[in-house]
XYZ file of C-alpha atoms in Angstrom:
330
model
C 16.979 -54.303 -23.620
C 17.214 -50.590 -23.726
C 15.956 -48.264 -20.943
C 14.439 -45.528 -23.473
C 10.794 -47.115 -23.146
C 11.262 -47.431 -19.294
C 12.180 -43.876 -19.303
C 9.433 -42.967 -21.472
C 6.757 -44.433 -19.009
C 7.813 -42.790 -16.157
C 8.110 -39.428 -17.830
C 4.459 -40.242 -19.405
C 3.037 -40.983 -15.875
C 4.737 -38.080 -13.940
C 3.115 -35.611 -16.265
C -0.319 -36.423 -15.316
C 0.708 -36.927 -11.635
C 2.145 -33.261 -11.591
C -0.486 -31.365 -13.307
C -2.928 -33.128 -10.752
C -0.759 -31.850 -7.595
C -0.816 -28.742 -9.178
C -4.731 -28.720 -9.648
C -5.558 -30.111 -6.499
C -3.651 -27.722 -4.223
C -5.742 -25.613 -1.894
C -5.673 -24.349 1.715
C -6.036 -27.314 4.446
C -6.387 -25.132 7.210
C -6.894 -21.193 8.320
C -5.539 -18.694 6.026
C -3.842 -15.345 7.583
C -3.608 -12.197 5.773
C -0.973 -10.190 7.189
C -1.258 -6.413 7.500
C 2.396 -4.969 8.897
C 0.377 -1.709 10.029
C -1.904 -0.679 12.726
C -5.550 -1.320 12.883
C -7.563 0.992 10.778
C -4.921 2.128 7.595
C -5.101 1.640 4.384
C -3.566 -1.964 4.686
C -5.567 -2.813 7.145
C -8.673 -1.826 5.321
C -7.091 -4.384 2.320
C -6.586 -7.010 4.067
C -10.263 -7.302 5.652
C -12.178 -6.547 2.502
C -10.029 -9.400 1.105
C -11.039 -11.874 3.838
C -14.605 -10.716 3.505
C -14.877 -11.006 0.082
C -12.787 -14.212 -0.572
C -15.487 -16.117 2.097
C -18.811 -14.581 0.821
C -17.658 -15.638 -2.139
C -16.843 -18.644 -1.380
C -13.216 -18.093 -3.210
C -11.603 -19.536 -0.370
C -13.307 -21.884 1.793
C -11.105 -21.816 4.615
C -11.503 -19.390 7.204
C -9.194 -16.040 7.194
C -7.991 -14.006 9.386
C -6.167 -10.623 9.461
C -2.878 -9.943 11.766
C -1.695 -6.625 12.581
C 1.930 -6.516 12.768
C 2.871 -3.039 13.169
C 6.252 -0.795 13.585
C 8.829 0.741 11.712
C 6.665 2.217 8.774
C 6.092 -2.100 7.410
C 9.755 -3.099 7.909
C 8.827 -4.714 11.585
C 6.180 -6.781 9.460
C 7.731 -7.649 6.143
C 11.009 -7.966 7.556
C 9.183 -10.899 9.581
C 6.940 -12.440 6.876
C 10.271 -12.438 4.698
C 12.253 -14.421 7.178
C 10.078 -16.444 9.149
C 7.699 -16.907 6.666
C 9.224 -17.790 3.502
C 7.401 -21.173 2.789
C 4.050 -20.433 4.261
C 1.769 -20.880 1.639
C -1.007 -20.623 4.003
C 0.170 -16.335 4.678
C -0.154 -14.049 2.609
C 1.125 -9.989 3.102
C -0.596 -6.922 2.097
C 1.916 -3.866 1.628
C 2.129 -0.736 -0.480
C 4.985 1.853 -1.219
C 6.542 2.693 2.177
C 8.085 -1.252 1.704
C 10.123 -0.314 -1.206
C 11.008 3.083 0.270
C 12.558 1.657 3.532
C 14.464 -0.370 1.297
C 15.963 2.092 -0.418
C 16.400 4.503 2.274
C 19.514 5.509 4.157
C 18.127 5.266 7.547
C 15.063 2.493 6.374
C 16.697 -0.604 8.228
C 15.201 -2.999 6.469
C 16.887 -5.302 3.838
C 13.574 -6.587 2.176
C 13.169 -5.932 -1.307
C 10.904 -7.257 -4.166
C 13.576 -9.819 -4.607
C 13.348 -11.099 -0.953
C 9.880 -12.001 -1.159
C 7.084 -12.717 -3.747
C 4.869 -10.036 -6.118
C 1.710 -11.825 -6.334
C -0.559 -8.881 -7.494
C -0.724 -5.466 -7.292
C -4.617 -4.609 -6.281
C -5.049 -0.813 -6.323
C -3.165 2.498 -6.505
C -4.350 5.702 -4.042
C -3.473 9.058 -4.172
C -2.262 10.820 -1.375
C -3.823 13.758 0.378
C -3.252 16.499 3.113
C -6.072 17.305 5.937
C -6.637 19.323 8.150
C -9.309 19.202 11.650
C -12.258 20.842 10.221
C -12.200 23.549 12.036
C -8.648 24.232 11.374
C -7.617 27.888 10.403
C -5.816 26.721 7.129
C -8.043 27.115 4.387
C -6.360 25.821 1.271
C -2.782 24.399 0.623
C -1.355 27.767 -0.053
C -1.952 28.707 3.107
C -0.643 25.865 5.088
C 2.668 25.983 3.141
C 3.159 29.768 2.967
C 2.531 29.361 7.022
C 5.288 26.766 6.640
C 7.368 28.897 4.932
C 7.344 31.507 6.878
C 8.251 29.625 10.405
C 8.720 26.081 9.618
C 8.331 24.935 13.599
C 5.313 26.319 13.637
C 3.414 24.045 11.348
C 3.436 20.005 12.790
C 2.634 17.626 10.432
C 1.752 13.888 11.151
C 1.754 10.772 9.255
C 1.517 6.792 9.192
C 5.216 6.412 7.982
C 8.251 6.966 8.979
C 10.560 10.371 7.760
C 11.521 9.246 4.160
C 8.331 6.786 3.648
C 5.517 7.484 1.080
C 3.405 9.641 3.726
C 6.056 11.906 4.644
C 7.358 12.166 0.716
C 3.437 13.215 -0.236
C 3.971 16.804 2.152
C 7.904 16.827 1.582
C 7.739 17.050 -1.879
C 4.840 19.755 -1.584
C 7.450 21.498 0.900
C 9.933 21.112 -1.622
C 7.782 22.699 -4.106
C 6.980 25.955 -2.480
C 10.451 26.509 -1.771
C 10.587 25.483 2.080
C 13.859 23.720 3.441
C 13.001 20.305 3.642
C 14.809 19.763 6.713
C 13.076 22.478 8.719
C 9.641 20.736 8.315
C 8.249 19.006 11.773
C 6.950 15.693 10.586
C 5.892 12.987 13.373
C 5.648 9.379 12.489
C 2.849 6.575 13.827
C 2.629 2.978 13.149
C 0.044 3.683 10.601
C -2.894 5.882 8.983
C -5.151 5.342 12.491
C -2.867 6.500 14.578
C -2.015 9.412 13.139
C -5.465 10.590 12.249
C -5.964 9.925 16.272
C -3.342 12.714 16.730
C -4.877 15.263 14.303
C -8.455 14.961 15.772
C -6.673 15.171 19.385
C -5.379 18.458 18.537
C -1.227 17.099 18.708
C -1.073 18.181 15.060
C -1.852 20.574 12.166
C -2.038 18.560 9.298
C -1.828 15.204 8.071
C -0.332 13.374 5.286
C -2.214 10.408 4.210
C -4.536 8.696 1.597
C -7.790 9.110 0.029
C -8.757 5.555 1.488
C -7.741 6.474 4.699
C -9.242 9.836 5.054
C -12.660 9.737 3.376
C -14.532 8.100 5.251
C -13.819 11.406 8.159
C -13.828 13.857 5.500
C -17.548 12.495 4.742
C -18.525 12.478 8.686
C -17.375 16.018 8.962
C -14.586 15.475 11.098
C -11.590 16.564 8.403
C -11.277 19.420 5.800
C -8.537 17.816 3.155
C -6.807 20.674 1.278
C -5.491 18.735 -1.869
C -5.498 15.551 -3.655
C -2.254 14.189 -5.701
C -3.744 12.757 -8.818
C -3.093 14.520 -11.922
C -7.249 15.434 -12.618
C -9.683 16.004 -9.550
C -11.422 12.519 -8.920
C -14.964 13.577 -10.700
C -16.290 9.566 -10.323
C -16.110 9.828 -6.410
C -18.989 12.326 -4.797
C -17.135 12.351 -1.573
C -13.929 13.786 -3.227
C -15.035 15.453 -6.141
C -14.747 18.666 -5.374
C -11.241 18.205 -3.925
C -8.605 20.594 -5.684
C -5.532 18.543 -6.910
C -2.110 19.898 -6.008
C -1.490 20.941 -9.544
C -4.659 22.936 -9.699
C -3.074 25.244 -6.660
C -0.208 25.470 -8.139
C 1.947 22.632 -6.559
C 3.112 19.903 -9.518
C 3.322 17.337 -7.573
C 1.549 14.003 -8.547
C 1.724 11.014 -6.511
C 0.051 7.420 -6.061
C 0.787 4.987 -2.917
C 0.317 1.237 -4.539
C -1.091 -2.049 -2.659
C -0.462 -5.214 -3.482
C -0.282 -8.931 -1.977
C 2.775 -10.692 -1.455
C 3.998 -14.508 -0.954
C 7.023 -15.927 0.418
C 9.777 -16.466 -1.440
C 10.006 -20.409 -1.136
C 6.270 -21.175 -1.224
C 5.677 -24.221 -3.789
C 4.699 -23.183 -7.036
C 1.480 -25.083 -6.992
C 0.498 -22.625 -4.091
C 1.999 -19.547 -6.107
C -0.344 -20.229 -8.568
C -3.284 -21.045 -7.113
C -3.508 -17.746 -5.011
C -2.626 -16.022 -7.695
C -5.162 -17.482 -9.833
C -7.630 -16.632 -6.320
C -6.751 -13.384 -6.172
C -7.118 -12.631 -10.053
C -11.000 -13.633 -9.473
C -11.255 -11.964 -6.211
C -10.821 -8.571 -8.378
C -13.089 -9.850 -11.024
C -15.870 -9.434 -8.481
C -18.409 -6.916 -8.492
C -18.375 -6.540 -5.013
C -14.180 -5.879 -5.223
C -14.945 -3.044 -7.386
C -17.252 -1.467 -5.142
C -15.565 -2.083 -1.989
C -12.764 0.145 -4.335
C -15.028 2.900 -5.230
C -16.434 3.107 -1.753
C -12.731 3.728 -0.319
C -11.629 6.125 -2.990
C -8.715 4.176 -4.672
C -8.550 3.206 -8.078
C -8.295 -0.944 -9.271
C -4.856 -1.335 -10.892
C -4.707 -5.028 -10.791
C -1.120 -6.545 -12.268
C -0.692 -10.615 -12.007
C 3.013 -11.418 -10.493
C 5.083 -10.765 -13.565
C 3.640 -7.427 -14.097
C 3.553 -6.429 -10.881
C 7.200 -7.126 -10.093
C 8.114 -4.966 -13.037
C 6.050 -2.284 -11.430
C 7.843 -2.845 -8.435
C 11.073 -2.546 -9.697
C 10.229 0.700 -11.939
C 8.824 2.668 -9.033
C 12.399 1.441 -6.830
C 14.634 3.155 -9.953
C 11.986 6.033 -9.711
C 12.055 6.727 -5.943
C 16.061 5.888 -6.032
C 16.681 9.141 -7.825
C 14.120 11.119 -5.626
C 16.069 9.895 -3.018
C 19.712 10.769 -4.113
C 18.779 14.363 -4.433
C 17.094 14.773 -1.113
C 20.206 13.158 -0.009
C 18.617 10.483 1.723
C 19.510 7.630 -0.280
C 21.629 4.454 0.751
């Protein structure tokens, strides 16, 4: 008797079993949304309107939780959700540019890369800014960098990144632009957005380099005045920042955007890859994602895992060559 029909069967009734694993997957127990920065940042701020919206939603019914994991500018953090938590489908990461910059890096230590763990979805894109205290004596961009210029030591900068990361590349390449040597610019680094903003409104800097996310929400309370925006065309949708002047307006062209995104680890199942990536396509479906967005001054740029891999690996060439002539590639 031939096997063939035997065969057949099996193959017939592992189809059906399959697509049912892969359709009943879901969360048995807490979810944790991993934030490798400080309290208060941009990814931070990601990671808890995620949780928030995912449960009053009702998108996920298990409960979620957000864990700080700060140091290094993300590489303490992904470096640890890439090896110790490859197949925890039940984790997730939230991390932006500075990941793929300390990869790249000369002195970025960390050997993490979009091919170490998993592009679920890129969520939004932010533009970067420079501010000031609001009482500060710089006026305009022009006159912090011509102050720069003039005696680099006497102009200290601050930022949630290390030197090389996206914060300290959104004043360097302003720097770069007005003609100042790069390497005479005082730049201090904090474990994230909060921390240096703490530092600024203590009076231990002059300016800092950040994101519209992270800075609105003091620009609005009168506590900052930000000189410049990087987009390419003032933000005219946002009444907080309207009235910003971009960096190509005062004569700086320079346009840049920091990108978030969620990641996976590498060796989760596929059932799981899938089903939080089909979670966190509706998450940005929502209304309420789309105001949480507006409200925080970034701009939705969702990309599922494919596309957001590619993006990935674009801005990695990109930076790469930015890198190489600032000398400060590996």
């Amino acid at each position: 008797m031939s096997i063939l029909p035997a065969v057949l069967v099996a193959a017939t009734l592992a189809a059906p079993a399959a697509a049912a694993e892969e359709k009943a997957w879901a969360p048995r127990k807490q979810v944790t949304l991993l934030a490798p920065a400080g309290a208060g940042g941009g990814l931070d701020m990601v990671a808890r309107t995620m949780a928030k919206i995912f449960d009053a939603k009702k998108i996920v019914t298990q409960p979620i939780t957000v864990e700080n994991k700060p140091g290094g500018g993300q590489v303490t953090g992904t470096v640890f959700f890439a090896t110790q938590e490859a197949k925890n489908d039940h984790k997730l990461m939230i991390a932006s540019t500075p990941f793929i910059l300390n990869h790249i890096k000369k002195d970025g230590n960390s050997p993490i890369g979009p091919d170490q763990i998993y592009p679920l979805a890129l969520l939004q894109v932010d533009y970067g800014v420079i501010a000031v205290k609001e009482d500060s004596r710089y006026k305009s961009l022009k006159e912090l960098f011509d102050a720069v210029k003039a005696n680099p030591s006497s102009v200290q900068f601050v930022g949630g990144g290390a030197p090389g990361t996206w914060d300290h590349l959104n004043s360097v390449l302003l720097a770069r632009n007005a003609g100042v040597d790069l390497k005479a610019v005082k730049y201090n680094t904090y474990d994230g957005g909060g921390e240096a903003l703490t530092a600024l409104l203590g009076g231990h800097a002059d300016a800092m380099t950040s994101d519209v996310s992270s800075i609105k929400q003091y620009l609005q309370a009168g506590k900052v005045r930000v000189l410049g925006v990087s987009s390419a065309a003032r933000l005219g949708d946002d009444e907080i920042m309207k009235n910003i002047p971009t960096y190509k307006e005062q004569g700086y062209d320079v346009v840049t955007t920091n990108w978030r995104g969620v990641f996976l680890g590498k060796d989760v199942p596929p059932v799981a890859k899938k089903y939080w990536g089909d979670k966190v396509a509706e998450l940005v479906g929502t209304q309420e994602w789309k105001d949480e967005l507006k409200k925080q001054g970034v701009i939705y740029a969702y990309k599922d895992a494919k596309g957001f891999y590619d993006y990935i690996k674009a801005d990695q060439d990109m930076y790469t060559k930015i890198y190489q002539e600032m000398g400060i590639a590996k």
